[in-house]
mmCIF file of C-alpha atoms and ligand atoms in Angstrom:
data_model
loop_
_atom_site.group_PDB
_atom_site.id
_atom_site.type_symbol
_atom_site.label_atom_id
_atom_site.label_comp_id
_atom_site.label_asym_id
_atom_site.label_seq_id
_atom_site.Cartn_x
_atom_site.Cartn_y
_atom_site.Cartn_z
ATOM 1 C CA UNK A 1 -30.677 -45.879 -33.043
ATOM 2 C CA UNK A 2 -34.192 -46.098 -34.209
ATOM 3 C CA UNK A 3 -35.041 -42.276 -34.993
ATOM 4 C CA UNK A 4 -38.854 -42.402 -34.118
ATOM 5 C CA UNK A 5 -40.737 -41.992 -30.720
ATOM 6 C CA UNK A 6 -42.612 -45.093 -31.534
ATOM 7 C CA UNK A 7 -40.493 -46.974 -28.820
ATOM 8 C CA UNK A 8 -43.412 -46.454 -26.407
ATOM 9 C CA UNK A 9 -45.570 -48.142 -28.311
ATOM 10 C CA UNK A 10 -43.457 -51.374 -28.242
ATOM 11 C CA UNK A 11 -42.595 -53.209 -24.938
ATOM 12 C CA UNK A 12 -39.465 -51.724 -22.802
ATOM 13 C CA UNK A 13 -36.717 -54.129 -23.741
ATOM 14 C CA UNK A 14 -34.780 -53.484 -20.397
ATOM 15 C CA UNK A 15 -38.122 -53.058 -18.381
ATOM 16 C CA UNK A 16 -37.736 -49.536 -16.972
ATOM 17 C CA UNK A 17 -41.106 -47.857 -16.898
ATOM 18 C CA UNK A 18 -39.481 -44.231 -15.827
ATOM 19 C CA UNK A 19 -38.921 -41.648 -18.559
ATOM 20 C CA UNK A 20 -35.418 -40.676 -18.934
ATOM 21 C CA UNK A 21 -34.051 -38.271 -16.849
ATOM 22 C CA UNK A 22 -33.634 -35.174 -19.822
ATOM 23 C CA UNK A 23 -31.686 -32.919 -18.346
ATOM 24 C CA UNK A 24 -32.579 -29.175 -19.210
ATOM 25 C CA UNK A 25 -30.484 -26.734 -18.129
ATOM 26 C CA UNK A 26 -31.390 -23.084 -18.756
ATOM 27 C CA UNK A 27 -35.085 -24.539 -19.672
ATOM 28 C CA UNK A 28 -36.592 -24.566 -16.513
ATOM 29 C CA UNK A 29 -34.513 -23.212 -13.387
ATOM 30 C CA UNK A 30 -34.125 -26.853 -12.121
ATOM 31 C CA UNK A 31 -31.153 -28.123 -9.764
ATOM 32 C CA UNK A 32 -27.865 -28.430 -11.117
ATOM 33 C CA UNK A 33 -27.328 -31.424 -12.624
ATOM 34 C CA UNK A 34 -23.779 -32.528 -12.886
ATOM 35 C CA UNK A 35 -22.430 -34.965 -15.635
ATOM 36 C CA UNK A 36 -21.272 -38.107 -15.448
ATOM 37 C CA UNK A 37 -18.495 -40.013 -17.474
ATOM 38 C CA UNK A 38 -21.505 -42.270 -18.858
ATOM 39 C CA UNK A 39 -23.723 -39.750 -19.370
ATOM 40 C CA UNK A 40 -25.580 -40.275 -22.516
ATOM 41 C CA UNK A 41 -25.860 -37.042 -24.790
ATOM 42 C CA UNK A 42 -27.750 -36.577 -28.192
ATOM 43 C CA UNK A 43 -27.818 -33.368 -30.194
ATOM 44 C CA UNK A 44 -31.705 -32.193 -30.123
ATOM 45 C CA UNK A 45 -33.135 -31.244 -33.356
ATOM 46 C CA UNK A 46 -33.068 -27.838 -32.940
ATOM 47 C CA UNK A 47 -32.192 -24.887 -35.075
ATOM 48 C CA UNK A 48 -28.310 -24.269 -34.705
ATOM 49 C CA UNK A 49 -27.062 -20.615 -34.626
ATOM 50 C CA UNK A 50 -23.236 -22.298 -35.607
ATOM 51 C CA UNK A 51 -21.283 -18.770 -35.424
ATOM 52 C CA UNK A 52 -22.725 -18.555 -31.508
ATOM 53 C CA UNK A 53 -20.829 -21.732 -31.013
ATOM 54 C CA UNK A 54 -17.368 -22.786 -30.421
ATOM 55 C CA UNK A 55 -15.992 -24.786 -32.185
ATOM 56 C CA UNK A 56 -15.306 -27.190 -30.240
ATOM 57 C CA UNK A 57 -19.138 -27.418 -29.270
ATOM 58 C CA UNK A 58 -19.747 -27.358 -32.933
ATOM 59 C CA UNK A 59 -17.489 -30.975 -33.119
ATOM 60 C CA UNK A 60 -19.579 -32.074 -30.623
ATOM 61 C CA UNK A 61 -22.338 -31.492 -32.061
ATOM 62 C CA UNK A 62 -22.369 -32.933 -35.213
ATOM 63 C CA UNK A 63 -20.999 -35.964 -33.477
ATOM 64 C CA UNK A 64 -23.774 -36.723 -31.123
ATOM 65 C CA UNK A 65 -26.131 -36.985 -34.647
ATOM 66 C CA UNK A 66 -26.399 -40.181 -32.192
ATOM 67 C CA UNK A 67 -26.033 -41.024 -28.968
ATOM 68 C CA UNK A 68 -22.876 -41.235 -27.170
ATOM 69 C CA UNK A 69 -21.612 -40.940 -23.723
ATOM 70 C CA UNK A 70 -19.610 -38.044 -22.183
ATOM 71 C CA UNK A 71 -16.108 -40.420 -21.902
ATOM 72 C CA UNK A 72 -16.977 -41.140 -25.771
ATOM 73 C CA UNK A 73 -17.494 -37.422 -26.731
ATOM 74 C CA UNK A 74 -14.409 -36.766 -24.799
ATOM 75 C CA UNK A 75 -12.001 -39.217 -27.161
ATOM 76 C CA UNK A 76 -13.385 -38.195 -29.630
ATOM 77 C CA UNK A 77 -12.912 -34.968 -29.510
ATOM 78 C CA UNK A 78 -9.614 -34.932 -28.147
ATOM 79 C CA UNK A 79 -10.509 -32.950 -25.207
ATOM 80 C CA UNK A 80 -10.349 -34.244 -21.370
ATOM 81 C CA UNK A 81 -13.586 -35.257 -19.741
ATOM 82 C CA UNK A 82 -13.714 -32.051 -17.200
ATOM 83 C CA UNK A 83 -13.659 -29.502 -20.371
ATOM 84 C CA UNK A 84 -15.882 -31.885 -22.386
ATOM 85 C CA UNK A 85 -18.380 -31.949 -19.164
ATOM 86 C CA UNK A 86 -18.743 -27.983 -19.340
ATOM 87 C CA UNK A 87 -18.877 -27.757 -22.877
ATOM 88 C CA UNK A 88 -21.547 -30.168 -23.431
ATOM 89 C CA UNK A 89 -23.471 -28.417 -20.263
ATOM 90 C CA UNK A 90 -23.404 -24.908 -22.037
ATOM 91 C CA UNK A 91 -24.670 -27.134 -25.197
ATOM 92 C CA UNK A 92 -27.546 -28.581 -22.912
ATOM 93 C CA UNK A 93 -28.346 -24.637 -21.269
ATOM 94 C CA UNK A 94 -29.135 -23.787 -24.882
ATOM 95 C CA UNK A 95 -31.068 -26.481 -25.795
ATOM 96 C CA UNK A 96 -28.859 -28.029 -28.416
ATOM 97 C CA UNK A 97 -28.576 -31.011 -26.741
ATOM 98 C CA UNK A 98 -30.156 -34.086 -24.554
ATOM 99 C CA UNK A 99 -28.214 -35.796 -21.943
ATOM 100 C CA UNK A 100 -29.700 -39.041 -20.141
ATOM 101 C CA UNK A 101 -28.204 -39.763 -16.715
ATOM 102 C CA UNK A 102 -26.522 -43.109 -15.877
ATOM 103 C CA UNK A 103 -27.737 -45.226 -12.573
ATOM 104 C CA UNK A 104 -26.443 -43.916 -9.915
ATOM 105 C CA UNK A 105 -25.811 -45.682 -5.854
ATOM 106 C CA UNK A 106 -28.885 -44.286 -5.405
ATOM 107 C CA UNK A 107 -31.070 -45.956 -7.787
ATOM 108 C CA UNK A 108 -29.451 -49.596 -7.560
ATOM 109 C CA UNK A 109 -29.740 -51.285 -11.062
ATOM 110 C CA UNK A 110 -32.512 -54.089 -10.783
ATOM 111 C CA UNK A 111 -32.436 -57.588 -11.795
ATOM 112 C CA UNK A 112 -34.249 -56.573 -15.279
ATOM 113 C CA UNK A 113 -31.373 -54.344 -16.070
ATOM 114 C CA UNK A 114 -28.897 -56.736 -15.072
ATOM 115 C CA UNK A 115 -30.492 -60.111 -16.890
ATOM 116 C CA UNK A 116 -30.266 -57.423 -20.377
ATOM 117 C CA UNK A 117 -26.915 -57.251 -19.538
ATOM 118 C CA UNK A 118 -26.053 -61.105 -19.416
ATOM 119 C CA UNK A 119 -28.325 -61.610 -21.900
ATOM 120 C CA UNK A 120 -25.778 -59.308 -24.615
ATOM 121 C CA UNK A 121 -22.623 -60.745 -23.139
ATOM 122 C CA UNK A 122 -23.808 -63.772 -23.700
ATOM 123 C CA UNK A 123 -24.625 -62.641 -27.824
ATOM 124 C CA UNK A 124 -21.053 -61.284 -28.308
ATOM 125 C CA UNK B 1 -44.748 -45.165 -22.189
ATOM 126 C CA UNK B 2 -40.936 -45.226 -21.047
ATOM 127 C CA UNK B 3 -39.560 -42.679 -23.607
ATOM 128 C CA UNK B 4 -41.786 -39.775 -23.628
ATOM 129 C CA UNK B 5 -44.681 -38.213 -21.708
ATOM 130 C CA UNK B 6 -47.552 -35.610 -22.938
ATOM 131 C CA UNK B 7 -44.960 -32.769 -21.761
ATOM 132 C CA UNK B 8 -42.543 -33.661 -24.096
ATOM 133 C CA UNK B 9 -41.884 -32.804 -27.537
ATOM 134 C CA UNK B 10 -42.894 -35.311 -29.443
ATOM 135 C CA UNK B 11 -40.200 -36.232 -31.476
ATOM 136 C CA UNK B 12 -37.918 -36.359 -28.207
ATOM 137 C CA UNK B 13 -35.211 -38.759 -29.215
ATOM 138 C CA UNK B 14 -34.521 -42.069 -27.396
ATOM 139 C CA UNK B 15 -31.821 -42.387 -25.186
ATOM 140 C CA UNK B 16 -30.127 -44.938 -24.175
ATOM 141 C CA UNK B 17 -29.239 -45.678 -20.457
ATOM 142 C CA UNK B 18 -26.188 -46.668 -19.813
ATOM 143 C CA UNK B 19 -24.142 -49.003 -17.199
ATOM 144 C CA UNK B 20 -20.355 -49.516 -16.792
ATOM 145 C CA UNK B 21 -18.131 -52.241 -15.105
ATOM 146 C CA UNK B 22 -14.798 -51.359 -14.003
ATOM 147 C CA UNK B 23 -11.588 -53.199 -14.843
ATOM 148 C CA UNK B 24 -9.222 -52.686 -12.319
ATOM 149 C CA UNK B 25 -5.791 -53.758 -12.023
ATOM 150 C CA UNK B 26 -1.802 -52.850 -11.844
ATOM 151 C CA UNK B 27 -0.210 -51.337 -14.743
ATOM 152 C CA UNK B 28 0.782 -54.234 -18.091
ATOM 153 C CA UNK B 29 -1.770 -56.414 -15.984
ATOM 154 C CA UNK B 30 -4.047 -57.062 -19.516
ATOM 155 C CA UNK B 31 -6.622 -54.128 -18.868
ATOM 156 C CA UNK B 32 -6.569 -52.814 -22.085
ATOM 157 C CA UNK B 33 -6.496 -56.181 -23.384
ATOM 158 C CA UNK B 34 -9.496 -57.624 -21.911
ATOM 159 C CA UNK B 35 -11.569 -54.218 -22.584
ATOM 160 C CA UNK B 36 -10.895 -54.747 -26.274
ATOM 161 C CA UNK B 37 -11.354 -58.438 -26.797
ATOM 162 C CA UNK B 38 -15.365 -57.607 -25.675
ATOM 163 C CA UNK B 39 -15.728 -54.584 -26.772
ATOM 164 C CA UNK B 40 -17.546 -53.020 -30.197
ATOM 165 C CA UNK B 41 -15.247 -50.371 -30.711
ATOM 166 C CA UNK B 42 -11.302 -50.300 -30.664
ATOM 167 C CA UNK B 43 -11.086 -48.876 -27.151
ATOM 168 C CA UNK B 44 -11.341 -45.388 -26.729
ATOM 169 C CA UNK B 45 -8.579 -43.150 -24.689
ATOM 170 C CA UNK B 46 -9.502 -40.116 -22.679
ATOM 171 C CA UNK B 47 -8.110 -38.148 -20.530
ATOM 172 C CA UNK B 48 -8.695 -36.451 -17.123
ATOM 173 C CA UNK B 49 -6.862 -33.432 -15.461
ATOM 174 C CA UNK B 50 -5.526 -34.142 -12.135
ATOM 175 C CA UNK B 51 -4.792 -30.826 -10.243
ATOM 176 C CA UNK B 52 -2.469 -31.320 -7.114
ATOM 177 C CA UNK B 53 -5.389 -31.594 -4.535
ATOM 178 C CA UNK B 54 -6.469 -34.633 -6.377
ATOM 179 C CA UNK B 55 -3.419 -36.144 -5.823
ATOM 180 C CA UNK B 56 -2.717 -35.642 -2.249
ATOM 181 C CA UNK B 57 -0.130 -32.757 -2.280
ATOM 182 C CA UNK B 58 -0.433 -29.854 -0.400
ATOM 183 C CA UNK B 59 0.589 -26.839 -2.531
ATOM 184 C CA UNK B 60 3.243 -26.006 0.077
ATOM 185 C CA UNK B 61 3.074 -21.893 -1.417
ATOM 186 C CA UNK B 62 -0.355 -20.573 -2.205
ATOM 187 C CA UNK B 63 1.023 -17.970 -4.705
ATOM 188 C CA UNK B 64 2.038 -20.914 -6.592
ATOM 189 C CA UNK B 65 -0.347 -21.553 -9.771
ATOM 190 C CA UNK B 66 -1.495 -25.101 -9.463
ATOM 191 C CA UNK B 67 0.318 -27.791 -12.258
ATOM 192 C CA UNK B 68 -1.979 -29.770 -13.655
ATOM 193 C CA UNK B 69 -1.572 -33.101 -14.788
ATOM 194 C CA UNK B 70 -3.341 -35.413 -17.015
ATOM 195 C CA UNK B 71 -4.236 -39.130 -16.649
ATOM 196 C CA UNK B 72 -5.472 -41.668 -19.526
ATOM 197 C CA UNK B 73 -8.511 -44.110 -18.889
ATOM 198 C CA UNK B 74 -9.581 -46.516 -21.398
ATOM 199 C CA UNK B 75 -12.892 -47.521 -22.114
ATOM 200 C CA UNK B 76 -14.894 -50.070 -24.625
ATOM 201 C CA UNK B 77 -18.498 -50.303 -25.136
ATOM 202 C CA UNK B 78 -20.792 -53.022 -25.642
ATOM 203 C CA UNK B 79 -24.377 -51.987 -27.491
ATOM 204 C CA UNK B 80 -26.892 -53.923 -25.125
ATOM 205 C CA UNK B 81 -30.001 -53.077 -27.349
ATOM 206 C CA UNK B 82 -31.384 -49.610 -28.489
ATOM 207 C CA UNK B 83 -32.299 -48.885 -25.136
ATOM 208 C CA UNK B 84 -29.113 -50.435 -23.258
ATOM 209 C CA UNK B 85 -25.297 -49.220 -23.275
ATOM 210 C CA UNK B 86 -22.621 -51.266 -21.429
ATOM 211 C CA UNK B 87 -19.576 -49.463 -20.642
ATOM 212 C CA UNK B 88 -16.007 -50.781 -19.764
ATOM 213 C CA UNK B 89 -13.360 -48.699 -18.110
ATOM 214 C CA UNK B 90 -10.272 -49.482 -17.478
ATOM 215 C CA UNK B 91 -9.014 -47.963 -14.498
ATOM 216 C CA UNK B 92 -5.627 -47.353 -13.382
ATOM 217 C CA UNK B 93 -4.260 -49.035 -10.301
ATOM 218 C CA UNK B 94 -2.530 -46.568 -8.350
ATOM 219 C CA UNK B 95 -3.557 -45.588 -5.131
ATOM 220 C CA UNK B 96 -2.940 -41.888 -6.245
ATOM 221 C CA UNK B 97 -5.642 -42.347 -8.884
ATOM 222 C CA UNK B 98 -8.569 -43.233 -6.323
ATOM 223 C CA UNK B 99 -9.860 -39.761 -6.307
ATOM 224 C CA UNK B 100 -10.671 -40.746 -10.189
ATOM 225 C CA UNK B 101 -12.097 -43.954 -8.832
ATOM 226 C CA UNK B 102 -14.848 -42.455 -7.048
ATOM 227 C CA UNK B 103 -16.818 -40.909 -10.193
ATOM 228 C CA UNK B 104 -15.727 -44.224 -11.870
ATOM 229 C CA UNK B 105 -17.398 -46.441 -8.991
ATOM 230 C CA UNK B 106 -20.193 -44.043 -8.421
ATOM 231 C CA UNK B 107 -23.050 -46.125 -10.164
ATOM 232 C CA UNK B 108 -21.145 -49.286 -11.755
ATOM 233 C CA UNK B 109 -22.788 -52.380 -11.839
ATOM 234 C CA UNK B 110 -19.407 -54.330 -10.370
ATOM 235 C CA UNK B 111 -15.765 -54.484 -10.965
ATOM 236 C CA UNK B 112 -13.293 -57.400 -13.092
ATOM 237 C CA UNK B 113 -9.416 -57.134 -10.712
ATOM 238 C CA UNK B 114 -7.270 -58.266 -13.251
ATOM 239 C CA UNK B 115 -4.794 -60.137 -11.166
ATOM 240 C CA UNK B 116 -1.304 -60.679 -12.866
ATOM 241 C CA UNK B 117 0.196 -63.700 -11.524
ATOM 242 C CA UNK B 118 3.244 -62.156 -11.484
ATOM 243 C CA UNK B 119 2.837 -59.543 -9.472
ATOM 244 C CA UNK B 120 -0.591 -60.105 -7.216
ATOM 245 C CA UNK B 121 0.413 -57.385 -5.030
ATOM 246 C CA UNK B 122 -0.318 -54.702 -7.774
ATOM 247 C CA UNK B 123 -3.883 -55.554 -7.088
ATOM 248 C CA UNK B 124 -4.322 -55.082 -3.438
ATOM 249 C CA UNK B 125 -5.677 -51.665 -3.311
ATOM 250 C CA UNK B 126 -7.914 -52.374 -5.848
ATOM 251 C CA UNK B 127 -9.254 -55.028 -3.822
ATOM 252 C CA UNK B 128 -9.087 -52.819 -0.993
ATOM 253 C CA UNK B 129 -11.361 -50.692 -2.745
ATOM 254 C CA UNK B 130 -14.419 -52.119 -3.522
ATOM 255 C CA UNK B 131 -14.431 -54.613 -0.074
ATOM 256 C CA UNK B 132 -14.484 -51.013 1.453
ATOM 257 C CA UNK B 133 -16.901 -49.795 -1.169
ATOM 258 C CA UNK B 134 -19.136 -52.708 -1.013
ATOM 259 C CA UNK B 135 -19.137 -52.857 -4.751
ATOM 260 C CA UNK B 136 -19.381 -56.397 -6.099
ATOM 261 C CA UNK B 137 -16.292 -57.556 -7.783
ATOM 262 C CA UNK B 138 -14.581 -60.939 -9.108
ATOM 263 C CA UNK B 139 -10.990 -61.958 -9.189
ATOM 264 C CA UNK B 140 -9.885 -62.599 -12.788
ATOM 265 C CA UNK B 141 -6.341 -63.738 -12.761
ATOM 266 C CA UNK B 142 -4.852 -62.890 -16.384
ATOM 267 C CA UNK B 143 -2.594 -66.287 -17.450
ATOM 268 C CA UNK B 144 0.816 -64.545 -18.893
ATOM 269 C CA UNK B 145 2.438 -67.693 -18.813
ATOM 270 C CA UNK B 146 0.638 -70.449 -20.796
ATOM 271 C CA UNK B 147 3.006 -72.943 -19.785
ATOM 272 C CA UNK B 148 2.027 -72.384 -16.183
ATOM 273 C CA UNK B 149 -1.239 -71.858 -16.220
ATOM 274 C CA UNK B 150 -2.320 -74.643 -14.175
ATOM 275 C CA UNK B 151 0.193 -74.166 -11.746
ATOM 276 C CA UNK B 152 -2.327 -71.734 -9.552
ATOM 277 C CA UNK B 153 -5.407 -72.625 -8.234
ATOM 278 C CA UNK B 154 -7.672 -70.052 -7.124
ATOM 279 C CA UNK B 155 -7.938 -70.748 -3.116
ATOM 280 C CA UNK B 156 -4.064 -70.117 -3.448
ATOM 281 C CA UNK B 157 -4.684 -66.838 -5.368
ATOM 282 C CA UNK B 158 -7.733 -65.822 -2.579
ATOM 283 C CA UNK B 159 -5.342 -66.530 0.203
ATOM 284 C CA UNK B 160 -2.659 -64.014 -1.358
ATOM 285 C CA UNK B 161 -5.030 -61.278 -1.754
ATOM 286 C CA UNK B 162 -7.190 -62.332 1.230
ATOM 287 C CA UNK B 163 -10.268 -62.219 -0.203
ATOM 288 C CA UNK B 164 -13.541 -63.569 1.082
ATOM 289 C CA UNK B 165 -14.359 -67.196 0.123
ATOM 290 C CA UNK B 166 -17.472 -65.565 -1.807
ATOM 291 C CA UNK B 167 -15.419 -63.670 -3.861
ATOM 292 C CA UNK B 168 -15.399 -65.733 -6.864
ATOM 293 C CA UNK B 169 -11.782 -66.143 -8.777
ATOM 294 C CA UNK B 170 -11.270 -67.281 -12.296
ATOM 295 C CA UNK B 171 -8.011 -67.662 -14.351
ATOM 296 C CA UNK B 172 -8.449 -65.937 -18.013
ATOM 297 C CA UNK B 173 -7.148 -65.082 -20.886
ATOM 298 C CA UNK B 174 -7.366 -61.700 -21.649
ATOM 299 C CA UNK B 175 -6.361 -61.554 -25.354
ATOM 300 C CA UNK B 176 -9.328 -64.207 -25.993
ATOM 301 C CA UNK B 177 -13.306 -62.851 -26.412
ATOM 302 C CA UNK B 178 -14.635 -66.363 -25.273
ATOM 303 C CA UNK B 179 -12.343 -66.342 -21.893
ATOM 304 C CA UNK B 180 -13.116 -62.553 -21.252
ATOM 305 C CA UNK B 181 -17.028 -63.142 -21.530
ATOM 306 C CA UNK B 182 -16.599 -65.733 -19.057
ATOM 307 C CA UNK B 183 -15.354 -63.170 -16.666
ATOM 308 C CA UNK B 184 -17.689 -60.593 -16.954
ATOM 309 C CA UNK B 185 -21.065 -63.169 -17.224
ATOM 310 C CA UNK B 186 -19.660 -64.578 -13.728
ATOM 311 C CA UNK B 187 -19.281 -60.953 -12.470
ATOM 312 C CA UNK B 188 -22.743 -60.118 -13.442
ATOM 313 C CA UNK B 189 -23.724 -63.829 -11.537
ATOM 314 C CA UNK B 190 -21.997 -62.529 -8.073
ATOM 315 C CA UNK B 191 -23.469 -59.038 -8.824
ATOM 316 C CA UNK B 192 -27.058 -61.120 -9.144
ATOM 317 C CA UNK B 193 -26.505 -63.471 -6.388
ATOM 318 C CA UNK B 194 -25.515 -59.774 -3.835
ATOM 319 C CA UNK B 195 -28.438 -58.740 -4.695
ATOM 320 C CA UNK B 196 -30.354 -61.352 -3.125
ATOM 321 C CA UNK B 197 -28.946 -61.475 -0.022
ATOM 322 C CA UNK B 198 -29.765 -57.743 0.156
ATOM 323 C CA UNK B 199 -33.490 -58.156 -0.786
HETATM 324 N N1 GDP C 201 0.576 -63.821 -22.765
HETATM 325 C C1 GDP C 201 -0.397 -62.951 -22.493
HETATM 326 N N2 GDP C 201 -0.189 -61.635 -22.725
HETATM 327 C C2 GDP C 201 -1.165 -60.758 -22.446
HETATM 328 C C3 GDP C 201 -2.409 -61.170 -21.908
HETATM 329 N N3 GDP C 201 -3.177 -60.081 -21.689
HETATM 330 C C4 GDP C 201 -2.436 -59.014 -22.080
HETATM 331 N N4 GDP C 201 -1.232 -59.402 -22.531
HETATM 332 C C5 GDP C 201 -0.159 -58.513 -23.021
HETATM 333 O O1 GDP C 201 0.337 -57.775 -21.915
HETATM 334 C C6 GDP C 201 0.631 -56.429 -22.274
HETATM 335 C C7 GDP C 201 -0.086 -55.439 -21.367
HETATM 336 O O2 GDP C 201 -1.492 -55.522 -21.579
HETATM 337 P P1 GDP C 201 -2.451 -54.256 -21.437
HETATM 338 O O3 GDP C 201 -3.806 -54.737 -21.786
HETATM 339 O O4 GDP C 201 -1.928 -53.102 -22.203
HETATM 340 O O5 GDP C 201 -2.334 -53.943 -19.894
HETATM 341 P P2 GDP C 201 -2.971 -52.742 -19.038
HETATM 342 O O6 GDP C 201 -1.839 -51.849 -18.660
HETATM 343 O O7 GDP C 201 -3.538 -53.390 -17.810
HETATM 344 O O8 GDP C 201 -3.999 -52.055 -19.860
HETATM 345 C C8 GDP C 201 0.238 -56.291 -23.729
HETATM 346 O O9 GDP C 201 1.408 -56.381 -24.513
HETATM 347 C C9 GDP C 201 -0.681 -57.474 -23.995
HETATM 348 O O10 GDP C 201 -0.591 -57.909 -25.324
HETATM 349 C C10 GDP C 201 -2.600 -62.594 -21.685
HETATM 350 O O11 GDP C 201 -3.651 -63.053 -21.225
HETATM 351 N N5 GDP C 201 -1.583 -63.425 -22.001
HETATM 352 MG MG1 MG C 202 -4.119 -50.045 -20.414
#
């Protein structure tokens, strides 16, 4: 996980040209956004009041230092995905962290996305 | 600019996106197996509550507190690049698990059925599922017995599970990274070739 913002500067590997979807709950009154299982969260650099959080949200954070997905977060922590889902939400309200959404039906995955993806299988 | 925009701050991090592919099959059917073989990381366990709605029953008392239950879904990932994550879940068979089905089919690229040759019919409602679904899948049918192997052709296994000649079927072995590549890169294939009949 390169940790620089330079990536727009080089070409998109996987060709997307739309910014990720950040979710920011409590930021802006947008729509609720629900999390998925694939989901992938990041703890924001942002100043941490750690005796405002519980526990629990603490774990998380200090284990999204990079990214991971909601499933991963949940095994992780030992804690099923539902619980993890709200945790991780309050986390995002408070701008601790940054969640990406997956594809979804709506946006079908296009060929660029999928020729990435045979392209790696084809590495391992 | 894909990772940032002038409204941004401007060390916002990158994120990757990510994809999944389900593995679907009975239970002992090589799941787990074929998740790990491919996978980066030993797979990962987690769990998900199932409350009695979820699994069909009707609380027959209202006063009664719900039970919950829990369910365990595995899952492997594959690093794509920086900007790429491709997950794995193995899903349950069960027909009582479909409710979990739907968030795991919402948004996959395509589905492996691990078909045991010992017991096809644990796949049907998987198969069931994704014909109804319309999500792209491929028969893989796990080999448990090396010495018979070769004793099932895949037009055989398509006629058991009646599945349509364009489902593609290919016999695997789970425990092996080379075999298990094979299966998904031929998934991704049928998910490719869908896709232009669509467009
Ligand atoms: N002989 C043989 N055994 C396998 C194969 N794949 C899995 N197994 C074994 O079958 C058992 C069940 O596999 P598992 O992956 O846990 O099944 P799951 O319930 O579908 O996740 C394990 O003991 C595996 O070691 C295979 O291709 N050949
Ligand atoms: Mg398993």
């Amino acid at each position: 996980m390169p940790d620089e913002s330079s990536s727009n500067a080089k070409p998109n590997e996987t060709g997307s040209p739309v910014r990720p979807y950040i979710l920011t709950w409590g930021r802006q009154n947008c729509d609720v956004v629900r999390l998925d299982m694939i989901s992938v969260v990041i703890a924001a650099r942002s100043d941490v009041d750690e005796t405002a959080l519980e526990p629990e949200q603490l774990a998380i954070l200090r284990l999204c230092g990079r990214p991971l997905s909601v499933a991963e977060v949940s095994a992780h922590v030992d804690i099923p995905v539902a619980v993890v889902k709200v945790l991780i939400s309050d986390l995002i309200g408070r701008g601790h962290v940054l969640a990406r959404a997956p594809y979804t039906s709506q946006s079908p995955v296009g060929r660029d996305i999928l020729q990435a993806v045979l392209d790696g299988i084809r590495r391992l | 600019m894909a990772f940032a925009d002038s409204d941004g701050p401007p060390d916002e991090p990158l994120i990757p996106q990510a994809v999944k592919i389900l593995i679907a099959g009975g239970f002992g059917a090589g799941k787990t197996t074929l998740v790990g073989s491919v996978s980066e990381i030993t797979p990962l366990s987690t769990e998900e509550i199932m409350t009695e709605a979820s699994l069909g029953l009707d609380a027959l008392d209202g006063v009664e507190a719900k039970r919950t239950t829990t369910v365990a879904l595995d899952f492997g990932r594959i690093t794509i690049n920086p900007e790429l994550v491709l997950y794995l879940f193995g899903t349950p068979g069960q027909q009582r698990f479909w409710f979990m089905w739907d968030e795991l089919a919402t948004g996959s690229l395509g589905a492996v059925v691990l078909a045991d040759t010992r017991r096809l019919d644990t796949c049907f409602s998987a198969v069931d599922f994704f014909e109804r679904r319309g999500i792209p899948f491929v028969v893989a049918v796990n080999c448990f017995d090396d010495d018979k192997a070769d004793s099932y052709d895949p037009e055989e296994v398509a006629r058991a599970l009646g599945t349509s000649p364009s489902v593609p079927i290919i016999m695997c072995d789970a425990r092996r990274r080379q075999s298990s590549k094979q299966v998904l890169i031929m998934l991704i294939r049928q998910v490719e070739a869908l896709l232009s009949i669509v467009s």
